[in-house]
Short mmCIF file of C-alpha atoms and ligand atoms in Angstrom, two decimals:
data_model
loop_
_atom_site.label_atom_id
_atom_site.label_comp_id
_atom_site.label_asym_id
_atom_site.label_seq_id
_atom_site.Cartn_x
_atom_site.Cartn_y
_atom_site.Cartn_z
CA MET A 1 -12.61 -9.72 7.86
CA GLN A 2 -11.76 -12.35 10.47
CA PHE A 3 -8.23 -11.18 11.24
CA ALA A 4 -7.78 -13.63 14.12
CA ASP A 5 -8.64 -16.55 11.85
CA LEU A 6 -6.10 -15.46 9.22
CA GLY A 7 -3.37 -15.22 11.85
CA LEU A 8 -4.28 -18.59 13.32
CA ARG A 9 -4.21 -20.36 9.96
CA ALA A 10 -0.92 -18.74 8.98
CA SER A 11 0.63 -19.71 12.30
CA ARG A 12 -0.14 -23.32 11.35
CA GLY A 13 1.89 -22.73 8.17
CA GLU A 14 -1.13 -22.39 5.87
CA SER A 15 -1.34 -19.63 3.30
CA ILE A 16 -4.30 -17.31 3.17
CA SER A 17 -6.20 -17.29 -0.15
CA PRO A 18 -5.58 -14.79 -3.00
CA GLU A 19 -8.94 -13.17 -2.17
CA GLU A 20 -7.95 -12.75 1.47
CA ALA A 21 -4.56 -11.38 0.41
CA LEU A 22 -6.30 -8.76 -1.72
CA ALA A 23 -8.60 -7.89 1.17
CA ILE A 24 -5.56 -7.30 3.42
CA LEU A 25 -4.19 -4.79 0.89
CA ALA A 26 -7.58 -3.03 0.81
CA THR A 27 -7.98 -2.61 4.58
CA ALA A 28 -8.59 0.86 5.97
CA ASP A 29 -5.89 2.72 7.89
CA ASP A 30 -7.85 2.38 11.13
CA GLN A 31 -7.57 -1.42 10.81
CA ILE A 32 -3.78 -1.40 10.58
CA LEU A 33 -3.22 -2.75 14.10
CA ASP A 34 -5.57 -5.65 13.34
CA VAL A 35 -3.55 -6.38 10.19
CA VAL A 36 -0.23 -6.20 12.03
CA THR A 37 -1.55 -8.38 14.84
CA ALA A 38 -2.74 -11.06 12.40
CA ALA A 39 0.61 -11.12 10.59
CA SER A 40 2.52 -11.13 13.88
CA LYS A 41 1.02 -14.53 14.78
CA PRO A 42 3.03 -16.56 12.23
CA ARG A 43 6.00 -14.22 12.72
CA PHE A 44 6.24 -15.09 16.42
CA ALA A 45 5.13 -18.70 15.92
CA PHE A 46 8.02 -19.47 13.56
CA PHE A 47 10.71 -16.97 14.55
CA GLY A 48 9.97 -16.01 18.16
CA ASN A 49 11.31 -12.56 19.05
CA ARG A 50 14.43 -12.98 16.92
CA VAL A 51 15.47 -10.57 14.17
CA ARG A 52 17.90 -11.72 11.53
CA VAL A 53 20.40 -9.02 10.68
CA ASN A 54 21.94 -8.98 7.20
CA PHE A 55 24.82 -6.90 5.94
CA LEU A 56 25.45 -5.89 2.35
CA VAL A 57 28.89 -5.85 0.77
CA ASN A 58 28.75 -4.25 -2.67
CA LEU A 59 31.56 -6.01 -4.53
CA LYS A 60 30.95 -4.23 -7.82
CA SER A 61 28.82 -1.15 -8.27
CA GLY A 62 27.21 0.56 -11.25
CA ARG A 63 27.77 0.28 -15.02
CA CYS A 64 25.18 -2.44 -15.55
CA PRO A 65 24.12 -3.05 -19.18
CA GLU A 66 20.56 -3.93 -18.09
CA ASP A 67 17.88 -1.23 -17.96
CA CYS A 68 15.77 -2.03 -14.86
CA PHE A 69 13.87 1.25 -14.53
CA TYR A 70 14.11 1.43 -10.73
CA CYS A 71 17.83 0.79 -10.49
CA SER A 72 20.46 3.45 -9.87
CA GLN A 73 23.05 1.17 -11.50
CA ARG A 74 21.13 0.70 -14.76
CA LEU A 75 22.26 1.45 -18.27
CA GLY A 76 22.20 5.23 -18.72
CA SER A 77 21.58 6.01 -15.05
CA SER A 78 22.81 9.43 -13.98
CA ALA A 79 22.15 8.75 -10.30
CA GLY A 80 24.99 9.99 -8.13
CA ILE A 81 26.27 6.66 -6.89
CA LEU A 82 29.61 5.09 -6.30
CA LYS A 83 30.77 3.20 -9.40
CA TYR A 84 33.60 0.72 -9.19
CA SER A 85 34.62 -2.68 -10.40
CA TRP A 86 35.34 -5.41 -7.88
CA LEU A 87 36.63 -4.76 -4.42
CA SER A 88 39.74 -6.75 -3.60
CA THR A 89 39.14 -9.82 -1.45
CA GLU A 90 41.00 -8.13 1.40
CA ASP A 91 38.75 -5.05 1.27
CA ALA A 92 35.56 -7.09 0.86
CA VAL A 93 36.41 -9.13 3.95
CA ALA A 94 37.24 -5.96 5.89
CA VAL A 95 33.83 -4.46 4.99
CA ALA A 96 32.07 -7.72 5.95
CA ARG A 97 33.90 -7.72 9.27
CA THR A 98 32.27 -4.42 10.29
CA GLY A 99 28.78 -5.84 9.83
CA ILE A 100 29.60 -9.12 11.54
CA ALA A 101 31.04 -7.26 14.53
CA ALA A 102 27.71 -5.48 14.88
CA GLY A 103 25.76 -8.75 14.92
CA ALA A 104 25.07 -9.54 11.26
CA GLN A 105 24.50 -13.24 10.81
CA ARG A 106 24.34 -13.14 7.03
CA VAL A 107 26.64 -11.28 4.66
CA CYS A 108 25.25 -10.55 1.21
CA LEU A 109 27.93 -10.32 -1.49
CA VAL A 110 26.45 -8.29 -4.32
CA ALA A 111 27.76 -7.44 -7.79
CA SER A 112 25.98 -5.39 -10.43
CA GLY A 113 25.62 -6.71 -13.96
CA THR A 114 23.63 -9.06 -16.15
CA GLY A 115 25.31 -12.09 -14.71
CA PRO A 116 28.77 -13.17 -13.61
CA SER A 117 31.47 -14.66 -15.82
CA ASN A 118 33.09 -17.79 -14.47
CA ARG A 119 36.06 -15.64 -13.46
CA GLU A 120 33.74 -13.37 -11.47
CA VAL A 121 32.11 -16.34 -9.80
CA GLY A 122 35.64 -17.33 -8.79
CA LYS A 123 36.11 -13.91 -7.18
CA ILE A 124 32.91 -14.25 -5.17
CA ALA A 125 33.97 -17.75 -4.16
CA GLU A 126 37.32 -16.42 -2.96
CA VAL A 127 35.63 -13.76 -0.80
CA SER A 128 33.22 -16.35 0.57
CA ARG A 129 36.06 -18.69 1.55
CA ALA A 130 37.93 -15.86 3.24
CA ILE A 131 34.89 -14.76 5.27
CA LYS A 132 34.04 -18.32 6.25
CA ALA A 133 37.62 -18.95 7.36
CA GLU A 134 37.30 -16.05 9.82
CA HIS A 135 33.62 -16.47 10.71
CA PRO A 136 32.51 -20.07 10.14
CA GLY A 137 29.06 -19.43 11.65
CA VAL A 138 28.17 -16.56 9.36
CA GLU A 139 25.98 -17.25 6.35
CA ILE A 140 26.92 -15.99 2.91
CA CYS A 141 24.38 -14.99 0.29
CA ALA A 142 25.59 -14.13 -3.21
CA CYS A 143 23.73 -11.85 -5.59
CA ALA A 144 25.31 -11.33 -8.99
CA GLY A 145 22.60 -11.63 -11.61
CA PHE A 146 21.72 -14.46 -13.94
CA LEU A 147 23.43 -17.77 -13.26
CA LYS A 148 24.80 -20.03 -15.95
CA ASP A 149 25.37 -23.78 -15.84
CA GLY A 150 27.73 -24.89 -13.11
CA GLN A 151 28.13 -21.49 -11.43
CA GLY A 152 25.81 -22.25 -8.52
CA GLU A 153 27.82 -25.39 -7.74
CA VAL A 154 31.07 -23.38 -7.63
CA LEU A 155 29.45 -21.02 -5.13
CA VAL A 156 28.21 -23.92 -2.99
CA ASP A 157 31.72 -25.41 -2.95
CA SER A 158 33.09 -22.13 -1.61
CA GLY A 159 30.65 -22.07 1.30
CA VAL A 160 28.00 -19.74 -0.16
CA ASP A 161 24.71 -20.67 1.52
CA ALA A 162 22.12 -18.73 -0.46
CA TYR A 163 21.60 -16.88 -3.71
CA ASN A 164 19.50 -13.75 -4.03
CA HIS A 165 17.74 -12.99 -7.26
CA ASN A 166 14.62 -10.89 -6.89
CA LEU A 167 11.59 -11.24 -9.13
CA ASN A 168 11.09 -7.51 -8.51
CA ALA A 169 7.77 -7.20 -10.34
CA ALA A 170 4.91 -9.51 -11.25
CA SER A 171 5.01 -11.29 -14.58
CA SER A 172 2.15 -9.12 -15.85
CA HIS A 173 3.99 -5.93 -14.81
CA TYR A 174 7.51 -6.86 -15.85
CA PRO A 175 7.56 -5.28 -19.34
CA GLN A 176 6.77 -1.92 -17.69
CA ILE A 177 9.89 -2.03 -15.49
CA CYS A 178 12.56 -3.56 -17.76
CA THR A 179 13.11 -4.19 -21.46
CA THR A 180 16.47 -5.98 -21.53
CA HIS A 181 15.40 -9.22 -19.86
CA SER A 182 12.20 -10.97 -18.88
CA TYR A 183 10.42 -12.19 -15.77
CA ALA A 184 11.00 -15.74 -17.03
CA ASP A 185 14.78 -15.08 -17.04
CA ARG A 186 14.56 -14.15 -13.36
CA VAL A 187 12.54 -17.23 -12.45
CA ASP A 188 15.09 -19.37 -14.30
CA THR A 189 17.95 -18.13 -12.10
CA VAL A 190 16.00 -18.69 -8.88
CA GLU A 191 15.38 -22.26 -10.07
CA ARG A 192 19.04 -22.73 -11.00
CA ALA A 193 20.16 -21.49 -7.60
CA LYS A 194 17.79 -23.91 -5.92
CA ASP A 195 18.91 -26.82 -8.11
CA SER A 196 22.55 -26.10 -7.21
CA GLY A 197 21.76 -26.47 -3.52
CA LEU A 198 21.69 -22.76 -2.71
CA SER A 199 18.90 -21.47 -0.49
CA PRO A 200 16.66 -19.36 -2.72
CA CYS A 201 16.31 -15.73 -1.64
CA SER A 202 13.93 -13.77 -3.84
CA GLY A 203 11.68 -10.80 -3.34
CA PHE A 204 10.33 -7.73 -5.02
CA ILE A 205 9.94 -3.97 -5.02
CA ALA A 206 6.62 -2.38 -4.07
CA GLY A 207 5.67 1.11 -5.18
CA MET A 208 6.44 0.90 -8.90
CA GLY A 209 2.87 1.54 -10.05
CA GLU A 210 1.73 -2.06 -9.68
CA SER A 211 -1.84 -3.05 -8.79
CA HIS A 212 -2.87 -4.90 -5.65
CA GLU A 213 -3.52 -7.92 -7.85
CA GLN A 214 0.08 -7.83 -9.08
CA LEU A 215 1.43 -7.67 -5.52
CA VAL A 216 -0.68 -10.71 -4.63
CA GLU A 217 0.52 -12.42 -7.82
CA LEU A 218 4.12 -11.86 -6.64
CA ALA A 219 3.50 -13.16 -3.13
CA PHE A 220 2.05 -16.39 -4.50
CA ALA A 221 4.78 -16.70 -7.17
CA LEU A 222 7.39 -16.55 -4.39
CA ARG A 223 5.49 -19.18 -2.42
CA GLU A 224 5.37 -21.37 -5.54
CA LEU A 225 9.14 -20.92 -6.05
CA GLY A 226 9.80 -21.93 -2.45
CA ALA A 227 11.71 -18.76 -1.56
CA ASP A 228 13.33 -19.35 1.83
CA SER A 229 13.82 -15.64 2.30
CA ILE A 230 11.84 -12.80 0.77
CA PRO A 231 13.28 -9.29 0.72
CA VAL A 232 10.47 -6.75 0.41
CA ASN A 233 11.81 -3.48 -1.00
CA PHE A 234 9.91 -0.21 -1.17
CA LEU A 235 10.86 1.86 -4.18
CA LEU A 236 13.63 4.39 -3.70
CA PRO A 237 12.89 6.73 -6.61
CA PHE A 238 16.43 7.67 -7.60
CA ASP A 239 17.06 10.84 -9.53
CA GLY A 240 18.61 9.87 -12.84
CA THR A 241 16.32 6.86 -13.37
CA PRO A 242 12.90 6.59 -15.07
CA MET A 243 11.31 6.11 -11.63
CA LYS A 244 12.46 9.51 -10.39
CA GLY A 245 9.70 11.18 -8.38
CA THR A 246 7.56 8.03 -8.11
CA ASN A 247 6.33 7.98 -4.55
CA HIS A 248 2.97 6.26 -4.09
CA LEU A 249 3.47 4.49 -0.80
CA THR A 250 2.34 5.43 2.69
CA ALA A 251 3.74 3.79 5.80
CA HIS A 252 0.42 1.97 6.19
CA ASP A 253 0.67 0.67 2.62
CA CYS A 254 4.08 -0.77 3.43
CA LEU A 255 2.74 -2.51 6.53
CA ARG A 256 -0.16 -3.97 4.52
CA VAL A 257 2.25 -5.29 1.87
CA LEU A 258 4.51 -6.86 4.51
CA ALA A 259 1.52 -8.42 6.27
CA MET A 260 0.10 -9.82 3.05
CA VAL A 261 3.45 -11.40 2.11
CA ARG A 262 3.83 -12.86 5.63
CA LEU A 263 0.33 -14.34 5.62
CA VAL A 264 0.93 -15.94 2.19
CA ASN A 265 4.44 -17.15 3.13
CA PRO A 266 4.16 -17.76 6.88
CA ARG A 267 7.36 -19.79 7.27
CA SER A 268 9.64 -17.72 5.02
CA GLU A 269 12.13 -15.20 6.30
CA ILE A 270 10.53 -11.86 5.41
CA ARG A 271 13.11 -9.09 5.20
CA ILE A 272 12.28 -5.40 5.20
CA ALA A 273 14.79 -4.24 2.62
CA ALA A 274 15.53 -0.96 0.83
CA GLY A 275 13.11 1.89 1.43
CA ARG A 276 12.47 0.91 5.05
CA GLU A 277 13.61 4.22 6.45
CA LEU A 278 12.13 6.38 3.66
CA HIS A 279 8.66 4.87 3.62
CA LEU A 280 8.05 3.28 7.05
CA ARG A 281 9.85 5.95 9.06
CA SER A 282 8.50 5.89 12.65
CA MET A 283 6.40 2.81 11.82
CA GLN A 284 9.49 0.65 11.24
CA VAL A 285 9.09 -1.00 14.59
CA LEU A 286 5.60 -2.23 13.64
CA GLY A 287 7.22 -3.75 10.56
CA LEU A 288 9.43 -5.82 12.88
CA HIS A 289 6.28 -7.44 14.27
CA ILE A 290 5.61 -8.81 10.77
CA ALA A 291 9.05 -9.27 9.23
CA ASN A 292 11.84 -11.13 11.02
CA SER A 293 14.78 -9.76 9.08
CA ILE A 294 16.38 -6.44 8.14
CA PHE A 295 19.55 -5.10 6.59
CA LEU A 296 21.89 -3.39 8.98
CA GLY A 297 23.04 0.08 8.01
CA ASP A 298 23.41 1.03 4.36
CA TYR A 299 21.95 -0.42 1.18
CA LEU A 300 23.73 -0.94 -2.13
CA THR A 301 23.70 2.61 -3.40
CA SER A 302 21.82 4.50 -0.70
CA GLU A 303 22.29 5.17 2.96
CA GLY A 304 20.21 3.46 5.62
CA GLN A 305 19.88 4.73 9.15
CA PRO A 306 22.97 4.32 11.32
CA GLY A 307 23.59 0.73 12.38
CA GLN A 308 23.22 1.66 16.04
CA ALA A 309 19.69 2.97 15.35
CA ASP A 310 18.78 -0.44 13.90
CA ILE A 311 20.21 -2.22 16.91
CA ASP A 312 18.42 0.15 19.30
CA MET A 313 15.14 -0.33 17.44
CA ILE A 314 15.40 -4.11 17.80
CA ALA A 315 16.05 -3.77 21.52
CA ASP A 316 13.21 -1.24 21.95
CA ALA A 317 10.85 -3.72 20.29
CA GLY A 318 11.79 -6.31 22.93
CA MET A 319 13.49 -8.41 20.29
CA VAL A 320 16.95 -9.92 19.97
CA ILE A 321 19.40 -10.29 17.10
CA GLU A 322 19.30 -13.88 15.89
CA GLY A 323 22.43 -15.89 16.58
CA ALA A 324 24.10 -13.10 18.51
CA GLU A 325 21.89 -12.88 21.59
CA HIS A 326 24.81 -12.72 24.00
CA ALA A 327 27.55 -11.32 21.79
CA PRO A 328 28.93 -7.84 22.38
CA ARG A 329 28.22 -5.51 19.50
CA ALA A 330 30.09 -2.70 17.84
CA THR A 331 28.39 -0.26 15.55
CA PRO A 332 29.53 -0.65 11.95
CA ASP A 333 31.95 2.15 11.25
CA LYS A 334 30.46 3.86 8.24
CA THR A 335 33.55 5.97 7.70
CA ASP A 336 35.77 2.91 7.40
CA GLU A 337 33.33 1.19 5.12
CA VAL A 338 33.08 4.10 2.71
CA ALA A 339 36.87 4.43 2.73
CA LEU A 340 37.19 0.79 1.84
CA ARG A 341 34.65 1.06 -0.92
CA ARG A 342 36.48 4.04 -2.34
CA ARG A 343 39.79 2.25 -2.18
CA GLY A 344 38.24 -0.55 -4.22
CA ALA A 345 36.64 1.93 -6.56
CA GLY A 346 39.47 3.93 -8.00
CA THR A 347 36.96 5.59 -10.33
CA GLN A 348 33.99 7.84 -9.85
CA VAL A 349 33.28 8.55 -6.21
CA GLN A 350 30.22 10.58 -5.30
CA ALA A 351 27.93 10.87 -2.33
CA ASN A 352 25.33 8.15 -2.22
CA ALA A 353 22.02 9.08 -3.77
S1 SF4 B 1 18.73 -4.45 -10.94
FE1 SF4 B 1 20.60 -5.61 -11.38
S2 SF4 B 1 20.36 -6.24 -13.52
FE2 SF4 B 1 18.90 -4.54 -13.19
S3 SF4 B 1 20.05 -2.67 -13.77
FE3 SF4 B 1 20.32 -2.95 -11.55
S4 SF4 B 1 22.26 -4.08 -11.33
FE4 SF4 B 1 21.57 -4.30 -13.46
#
């Protein structure tokens, strides 16, 4: 394989072909540095040495009526997660503040469920307005399930910049990971978000038993959809879900998946999302040479590495946090954040799975 040629073409904004994408996923472990180097070309061409830091605020957790097999918040899940309905605006803003103080440039406001009611969209809008009033330069991404007519516009009016709705699995794989909605439903919401003027953020989860062909199918589907940002998750096999014990990925697999997605979507923000610490472990820093974005600290229902470790890793890689190059940073205070989440919960409180 002509790795240098792939990197050169991608750094001109061109996608590699489906055949080349498949070949990337089939490379041997002793070629991993060639793969990373090729994918680093467009990464540095379009994003320099900047890393975008995102921070999750889980507005509503658990008790979802959908049955996504990988999800700790699914119908019937017995995963030991926090379950609560809607943080107050005051608490949500306080949680967001901890991430912003540590350098997060984007705050992701997430709520579990099939899709928001208009009243719930109003709650997200209220939180967005409150965060923007304090931090006008910070971007807001909402993630609350399937959108209905007019909801995207309400979010735009409140200052929400982007909407996340992951495809999660390829069309041909979708019936094996969920029975309560379809792949087409997910595409519809990404399109609605885009049509409302929200920046489309959509990605997937690797490690759910999919084939290489299905991963390539996803990467091209996201290119077709025009996803501005692509979160790449690596399955966290929660106890209490049908995916319990599923652990097919090596750190090298994860790097190959990230590289393939980067080379198919050279100009998109590629975010290493959940599973980064579990699957990439000491190879995380190589992932930063492919992806230009990470979440800081914890995920929705699982712990990440401490925020300071993320910040140190970025510095060790010779990279800088986007938009906060000269700002002083404070580590997000995990204790405060959990306390705030509990205060909003008022119901079942357990250690994160
Ligand atoms: S992924 Fe979303 S829609 Fe699916 S079960 Fe989890 S919270 Fe519900």
